[in-house]
Amino acid sequence: MAELPGTDRTLDLSRSNGRFTISTLISTEDSGRGPYVQGDTAVYDTSQGNHLTHNNTFYLRTFGYNTVDVVPTYENYANTKISGECKKARPTLADLHSFLKVRSQQHHVLLSPRLHPAFKPFLWKQPRCLETQQGRCEFFGLCGHVPAALSPEKPEGEPVRFGWVKGVMIRCMLNIWGVILYLRLPWITAQAGIALTWVIILMSVTVTTITGLSISAISTNGKVKSGGTYFLISRSLGPELGGSIGLIFAFANAVAVAMHTVGFAETVRDLLLEYDSTIVDPTNDIRIVGIITVTVLLGVSLAGMEWEAKAQVLFFIVIMISFINYLVGTVIPASQEKQAKGFFSYRGDIFAQNFVPNWRGPDGSFFGLFSIFFPSATGILAGANISGDLKDPAVAIPKGTLMAIFWTTISYLVLSATIGSCVIRDASGNVNDTLTVDSMGCEGIACGLGWNFTECAQSQSCRYGLINHYQAMSMVSGFAPLITAGIFGATLSSALACLVSAPKVFQCLCKDQLYPAIGFFGKGYGKNNEPIRGYVLTYFIAVGFILIAELNAIAPIISNFFLCSYALINFSCFHASITNSPGWRPSFRYYSKWAALFGAVISVVIMFLLTWWAALIAIGIVVFLLGYVLYKKPVVNWGSSVQAGSYNMALNYSVGLNEVDDHIKNYRPQCLVLTGPPNFRPALVDFVGTFTKNVSLMICGNVLVLRLASKGHVKWLTKRKIKAFYTEVLAEDLRAGVQILMQASGLGRMKPNILVLGFKKNWQQWDFLMISFETEEAPNLSWF
């Protein structure tokens, strides 16, 4: 127990052993005495069992009744801080259990084994916290000063921890932004129009926002350790679903490294082709550039999280500069070359034309474009995946994730609206296609702007324009190379984030040992417990997919794996809320269990809208891994919501039986078997099991007569595949114990109606006696 706050005082330690006082809760004005004065102070002697000795009634003001319980400290339960006082942190249950009372030469304090070893030789007590030049120590409300020469130095090599901006928001924004932002969003705007493009963006953001709210609720429900998405799902839904989604999520991140790296390599190859330069050939150039790039990214990751975070900040600055460059380019008057490519700066008639859809090509449909855009809205788990490297995950994950979703949504909406107001859909790129006096049959909005693109528009052979030219942002911007730099920054930052996320998630999965032969990769190194072996494994997986050099072949499976994670995160939040588990108390309140359920369902629907065959593959892998964990039954107990749901179902069904009347058709033998320890009488247990058939109630009773209880009986029954309960009572003799068992065993309608006793063979020729006490008549005795 912690000491009570008060002013400077001295305490007779001889009188304190085994006692506590309530004088500190009584003001000196009420008592007329200072604290710890040996007069009328009410003293509870808990060591001798003495009664309360006092001649006042001050104890009634605190307790309301005579008690020997410890007085709770108010500061532990209030967010208050008096000027000059220590703000006490509320101790955990483990801290309270680990408190040790020790004595020093002149002071009486409480120390915990968790305290730094260098402090243990020095005991202090100081109620007032004052900053001094000698150093200041504080531990669970105990404040004091240690001489500078004796103060422990700051441990070398402390792990790097990030706040919500650098650790979560920037990381998520970089992972959300990608190649689709630069190369596909203008094309989607030309196809669907500005209005439906905004609908596509808001639909995608709705799913990610609901998932972000669910992540925020789960991450603020207790302490979050390393492991990211796997840790959140496994500790909420249990190891079965958590283990399966953790494995495929780590693998999906490893493959995503290859996907983003291939996107970067394709951009480099296109730049080389523009200047008629190649390394070997277009396909092998992607492989060469991709392997070199992922090797450099591996080096950045192995350098440590601090260097990786600096690289992410650099990429973020590059992308922001590219955005500013694009916005500046939209207000610069268009040159002759840019007008020939369809750019005319802001115009109302261009906005009106691009506001409505103009479907073209095989992907020219709403859901077709939605499936293309939706992967660009993912990436919201990048911050949660490094939860072990955050200063305060419970604050950083909700704040950083939701802010990242907000700002990236704004950027998507602004970009689609601005580029749809500046660029027409079709343009030839030929500066000679100006409108002349003798031009006949000119069609389209370009005719009013002095250009005639009718010929290429009708034949759909235009090379430029919003619907034909993927590099529209580069054409609009003030300086095109900055857009290329933004594409490089978006792809490399996403690849780096996935390269860090995959080993972090996989390391936590390896430490839990849910699957065989993966524990080797769980070892951590350095001050941040870096999974270097996991980095190397992720590198080789990424290299293997980079060698395929085909982006469209691997992207659908990755998107479905991420959607599986979103669905299970939302379902975790819903299930934990609907089961009303006492352990579900998130400090983040801005979530809804029904919105979480909607997010889970819509994530599964989107999986099939994107690619139905990839959705079936993803679900099949999850089911296979789920079946493996169910078969192995790992020895873990994380207090999941599934356990809480099982209790709720059992309780509801048991209470519901009270409303069901007995009927002969539904009669079941419900046996109380006096086995003692069940493994002592296996024949008796097996005999009763022959007619309970695992579908009737069977209770193995054990009467303990002045001896200690033993353990392992339930495990023995489970191993023998017998569905039975085990209960034991402590009694003075066998008769009294059996009477207690007969009266107390069972619950509601689930009470035994048959008593089964075993006899030694040398007593009778019969082995077992069954007594039925179902009716009010005399018990029915049957010998076997």
PDB file of N, CA and C in Angstrom, residues 403-444:
ATOM      1  N   MET A 403      -6.112  12.011 -38.531  1.00  0.00           N
ATOM      2  CA  MET A 403      -5.612  13.212 -39.198  1.00  0.00           C
ATOM      3  C   MET A 403      -5.060  12.878 -40.574  1.00  0.00           C
ATOM      4  N   ALA A 404      -4.393  11.735 -40.710  1.00  0.00           N
ATOM      5  CA  ALA A 404      -3.876  11.328 -42.020  1.00  0.00           C
ATOM      6  C   ALA A 404      -5.019  11.094 -43.000  1.00  0.00           C
ATOM      7  N   ILE A 405      -6.090  10.440 -42.545  1.00  0.00           N
ATOM      8  CA  ILE A 405      -7.249  10.220 -43.416  1.00  0.00           C
ATOM      9  C   ILE A 405      -7.861  11.552 -43.842  1.00  0.00           C
ATOM     10  N   PHE A 406      -7.943  12.483 -42.926  1.00  0.00           N
ATOM     11  CA  PHE A 406      -8.555  13.780 -43.236  1.00  0.00           C
ATOM     12  C   PHE A 406      -7.756  14.537 -44.291  1.00  0.00           C
ATOM     13  N   TRP A 407      -6.452  14.666 -44.084  1.00  0.00           N
ATOM     14  CA  TRP A 407      -5.643  15.482 -45.002  1.00  0.00           C
ATOM     15  C   TRP A 407      -5.483  14.814 -46.359  1.00  0.00           C
ATOM     16  N   THR A 408      -5.353  13.507 -46.408  1.00  0.00           N
ATOM     17  CA  THR A 408      -5.256  12.838 -47.707  1.00  0.00           C
ATOM     18  C   THR A 408      -6.575  12.928 -48.464  1.00  0.00           C
ATOM     19  N   THR A 409      -7.702  12.885 -47.752  1.00  0.00           N
ATOM     20  CA  THR A 409      -8.997  13.056 -48.414  1.00  0.00           C
ATOM     21  C   THR A 409      -9.114  14.438 -49.026  1.00  0.00           C
ATOM     22  N   ILE A 410      -8.699  15.451 -48.285  1.00  0.00           N
ATOM     23  CA  ILE A 410      -8.714  16.819 -48.813  1.00  0.00           C
ATOM     24  C   ILE A 410      -7.856  16.918 -50.070  1.00  0.00           C
ATOM     25  N   SER A 411      -6.688  16.285 -50.051  1.00  0.00           N
ATOM     26  CA  SER A 411      -5.793  16.356 -51.212  1.00  0.00           C
ATOM     27  C   SER A 411      -6.422  15.680 -52.427  1.00  0.00           C
ATOM     28  N   TYR A 412      -7.089  14.538 -52.242  1.00  0.00           N
ATOM     29  CA  TYR A 412      -7.741  13.857 -53.356  1.00  0.00           C
ATOM     30  C   TYR A 412      -8.864  14.715 -53.937  1.00  0.00           C
ATOM     31  N   LEU A 413      -9.689  15.285 -53.072  1.00  0.00           N
ATOM     32  CA  LEU A 413     -10.810  16.092 -53.550  1.00  0.00           C
ATOM     33  C   LEU A 413     -10.328  17.345 -54.274  1.00  0.00           C
ATOM     34  N   VAL A 414      -9.322  18.004 -53.724  1.00  0.00           N
ATOM     35  CA  VAL A 414      -8.798  19.225 -54.348  1.00  0.00           C
ATOM     36  C   VAL A 414      -8.175  18.919 -55.694  1.00  0.00           C
ATOM     37  N   LEU A 415      -7.406  17.837 -55.779  1.00  0.00           N
ATOM     38  CA  LEU A 415      -6.724  17.521 -57.031  1.00  0.00           C
ATOM     39  C   LEU A 415      -7.733  17.189 -58.132  1.00  0.00           C
ATOM     40  N   SER A 416      -8.761  16.394 -57.812  1.00  0.00           N
ATOM     41  CA  SER A 416      -9.739  16.038 -58.844  1.00  0.00           C
ATOM     42  C   SER A 416     -10.526  17.258 -59.309  1.00  0.00           C
ATOM     43  N   ALA A 417     -10.848  18.168 -58.370  1.00  0.00           N
ATOM     44  CA  ALA A 417     -11.621  19.355 -58.755  1.00  0.00           C
ATOM     45  C   ALA A 417     -10.785  20.328 -59.570  1.00  0.00           C
ATOM     46  N   THR A 418      -9.531  20.526 -59.194  1.00  0.00           N
ATOM     47  CA  THR A 418      -8.688  21.500 -59.898  1.00  0.00           C
ATOM     48  C   THR A 418      -8.298  21.031 -61.293  1.00  0.00           C
ATOM     49  N   ILE A 419      -7.880  19.782 -61.409  1.00  0.00           N
ATOM     50  CA  ILE A 419      -7.459  19.318 -62.731  1.00  0.00           C
ATOM     51  C   ILE A 419      -8.662  19.135 -63.660  1.00  0.00           C
ATOM     52  N   GLY A 420      -9.832  18.876 -63.091  1.00  0.00           N
ATOM     53  CA  GLY A 420     -11.046  18.804 -63.909  1.00  0.00           C
ATOM     54  C   GLY A 420     -11.529  20.156 -64.366  1.00  0.00           C
ATOM     55  N   SER A 421     -11.008  21.227 -63.790  1.00  0.00           N
ATOM     56  CA  SER A 421     -11.395  22.586 -64.183  1.00  0.00           C
ATOM     57  C   SER A 421     -10.400  23.213 -65.146  1.00  0.00           C
ATOM     58  N   CYS A 422      -9.301  22.508 -65.432  1.00  0.00           N
ATOM     59  CA  CYS A 422      -8.227  23.107 -66.230  1.00  0.00           C
ATOM     60  C   CYS A 422      -7.970  22.393 -67.553  1.00  0.00           C
ATOM     61  N   VAL A 423      -8.237  21.097 -67.609  1.00  0.00           N
ATOM     62  CA  VAL A 423      -7.817  20.283 -68.750  1.00  0.00           C
ATOM     63  C   VAL A 423      -9.046  19.664 -69.401  1.00  0.00           C
ATOM     64  N   ILE A 424      -9.117  19.747 -70.727  1.00  0.00           N
ATOM     65  CA  ILE A 424     -10.202  19.107 -71.454  1.00  0.00           C
ATOM     66  C   ILE A 424      -9.879  17.627 -71.648  1.00  0.00           C
ATOM     67  N   ARG A 425     -10.884  16.856 -72.066  1.00  0.00           N
ATOM     68  CA  ARG A 425     -10.702  15.409 -72.134  1.00  0.00           C
ATOM     69  C   ARG A 425      -9.834  14.982 -73.314  1.00  0.00           C
ATOM     70  N   ASP A 426      -9.986  15.603 -74.485  1.00  0.00           N
ATOM     71  CA  ASP A 426      -9.287  15.164 -75.683  1.00  0.00           C
ATOM     72  C   ASP A 426      -8.485  16.314 -76.273  1.00  0.00           C
ATOM     73  N   ALA A 427      -7.224  16.015 -76.593  1.00  0.00           N
ATOM     74  CA  ALA A 427      -6.354  16.986 -77.265  1.00  0.00           C
ATOM     75  C   ALA A 427      -5.330  16.218 -78.077  1.00  0.00           C
ATOM     76  N   SER A 428      -4.929  16.797 -79.193  1.00  0.00           N
ATOM     77  CA  SER A 428      -4.008  16.092 -80.087  1.00  0.00           C
ATOM     78  C   SER A 428      -2.552  16.303 -79.731  1.00  0.00           C
ATOM     79  N   GLY A 429      -2.246  17.438 -79.095  1.00  0.00           N
ATOM     80  CA  GLY A 429      -0.850  17.760 -78.811  1.00  0.00           C
ATOM     81  C   GLY A 429      -0.144  18.428 -79.966  1.00  0.00           C
ATOM     82  N   ASN A 430      -0.852  18.620 -81.090  1.00  0.00           N
ATOM     83  CA  ASN A 430      -0.273  19.241 -82.281  1.00  0.00           C
ATOM     84  C   ASN A 430      -0.561  20.735 -82.235  1.00  0.00           C
ATOM     85  N   VAL A 431       0.490  21.541 -82.212  1.00  0.00           N
ATOM     86  CA  VAL A 431       0.314  22.997 -82.130  1.00  0.00           C
ATOM     87  C   VAL A 431      -0.292  23.567 -83.405  1.00  0.00           C
ATOM     88  N   ASN A 432      -0.360  22.793 -84.470  1.00  0.00           N
ATOM     89  CA  ASN A 432      -0.933  23.268 -85.724  1.00  0.00           C
ATOM     90  C   ASN A 432      -2.440  23.067 -85.790  1.00  0.00           C
ATOM     91  N   ASP A 433      -3.043  22.416 -84.756  1.00  0.00           N
ATOM     92  CA  ASP A 433      -4.488  22.174 -84.765  1.00  0.00           C
ATOM     93  C   ASP A 433      -5.265  23.356 -84.214  1.00  0.00           C
ATOM     94  N   THR A 434      -4.849  24.554 -84.580  1.00  0.00           N
ATOM     95  CA  THR A 434      -5.594  25.736 -84.171  1.00  0.00           C
ATOM     96  C   THR A 434      -6.805  25.902 -85.073  1.00  0.00           C
ATOM     97  N   LEU A 435      -7.801  26.620 -84.574  1.00  0.00           N
ATOM     98  CA  LEU A 435      -9.040  26.828 -85.320  1.00  0.00           C
ATOM     99  C   LEU A 435      -8.820  27.920 -86.360  1.00  0.00           C
ATOM    100  N   THR A 436      -9.001  27.569 -87.603  1.00  0.00           N
ATOM    101  CA  THR A 436      -8.838  28.534 -88.686  1.00  0.00           C
ATOM    102  C   THR A 436     -10.194  29.010 -89.168  1.00  0.00           C
ATOM    103  N   VAL A 437     -10.145  29.990 -90.075  1.00  0.00           N
ATOM    104  CA  VAL A 437     -11.398  30.579 -90.547  1.00  0.00           C
ATOM    105  C   VAL A 437     -12.204  29.573 -91.367  1.00  0.00           C
ATOM    106  N   ASP A 438     -11.494  28.747 -92.147  1.00  0.00           N
ATOM    107  CA  ASP A 438     -12.195  27.823 -93.013  1.00  0.00           C
ATOM    108  C   ASP A 438     -12.438  26.459 -92.375  1.00  0.00           C
ATOM    109  N   SER A 439     -12.262  26.378 -91.035  1.00  0.00           N
ATOM    110  CA  SER A 439     -12.499  25.100 -90.355  1.00  0.00           C
ATOM    111  C   SER A 439     -13.979  24.797 -90.347  1.00  0.00           C
ATOM    112  N   MET A 440     -14.307  23.601 -90.760  1.00  0.00           N
ATOM    113  CA  MET A 440     -15.699  23.184 -90.860  1.00  0.00           C
ATOM    114  C   MET A 440     -15.973  22.013 -89.914  1.00  0.00           C
ATOM    115  N   GLY A 441     -17.154  22.019 -89.320  1.00  0.00           N
ATOM    116  CA  GLY A 441     -17.590  20.910 -88.478  1.00  0.00           C
ATOM    117  C   GLY A 441     -16.790  20.753 -87.205  1.00  0.00           C
ATOM    118  N   CYS A 442     -16.348  21.829 -86.613  1.00  0.00           N
ATOM    119  CA  CYS A 442     -15.596  21.744 -85.352  1.00  0.00           C
ATOM    120  C   CYS A 442     -16.560  21.406 -84.221  1.00  0.00           C
ATOM    121  N   GLU A 443     -16.185  20.439 -83.410  1.00  0.00           N
ATOM    122  CA  GLU A 443     -17.019  19.997 -82.299  1.00  0.00           C
ATOM    123  C   GLU A 443     -16.203  19.983 -81.015  1.00  0.00           C
ATOM    124  N   GLY A 444     -16.896  20.211 -79.950  1.00  0.00           N
ATOM    125  CA  GLY A 444     -16.248  20.133 -78.647  1.00  0.00           C
ATOM    126  C   GLY A 444     -15.970  21.488 -78.062  1.00  0.00           C
TER     127      GLY A 444
END
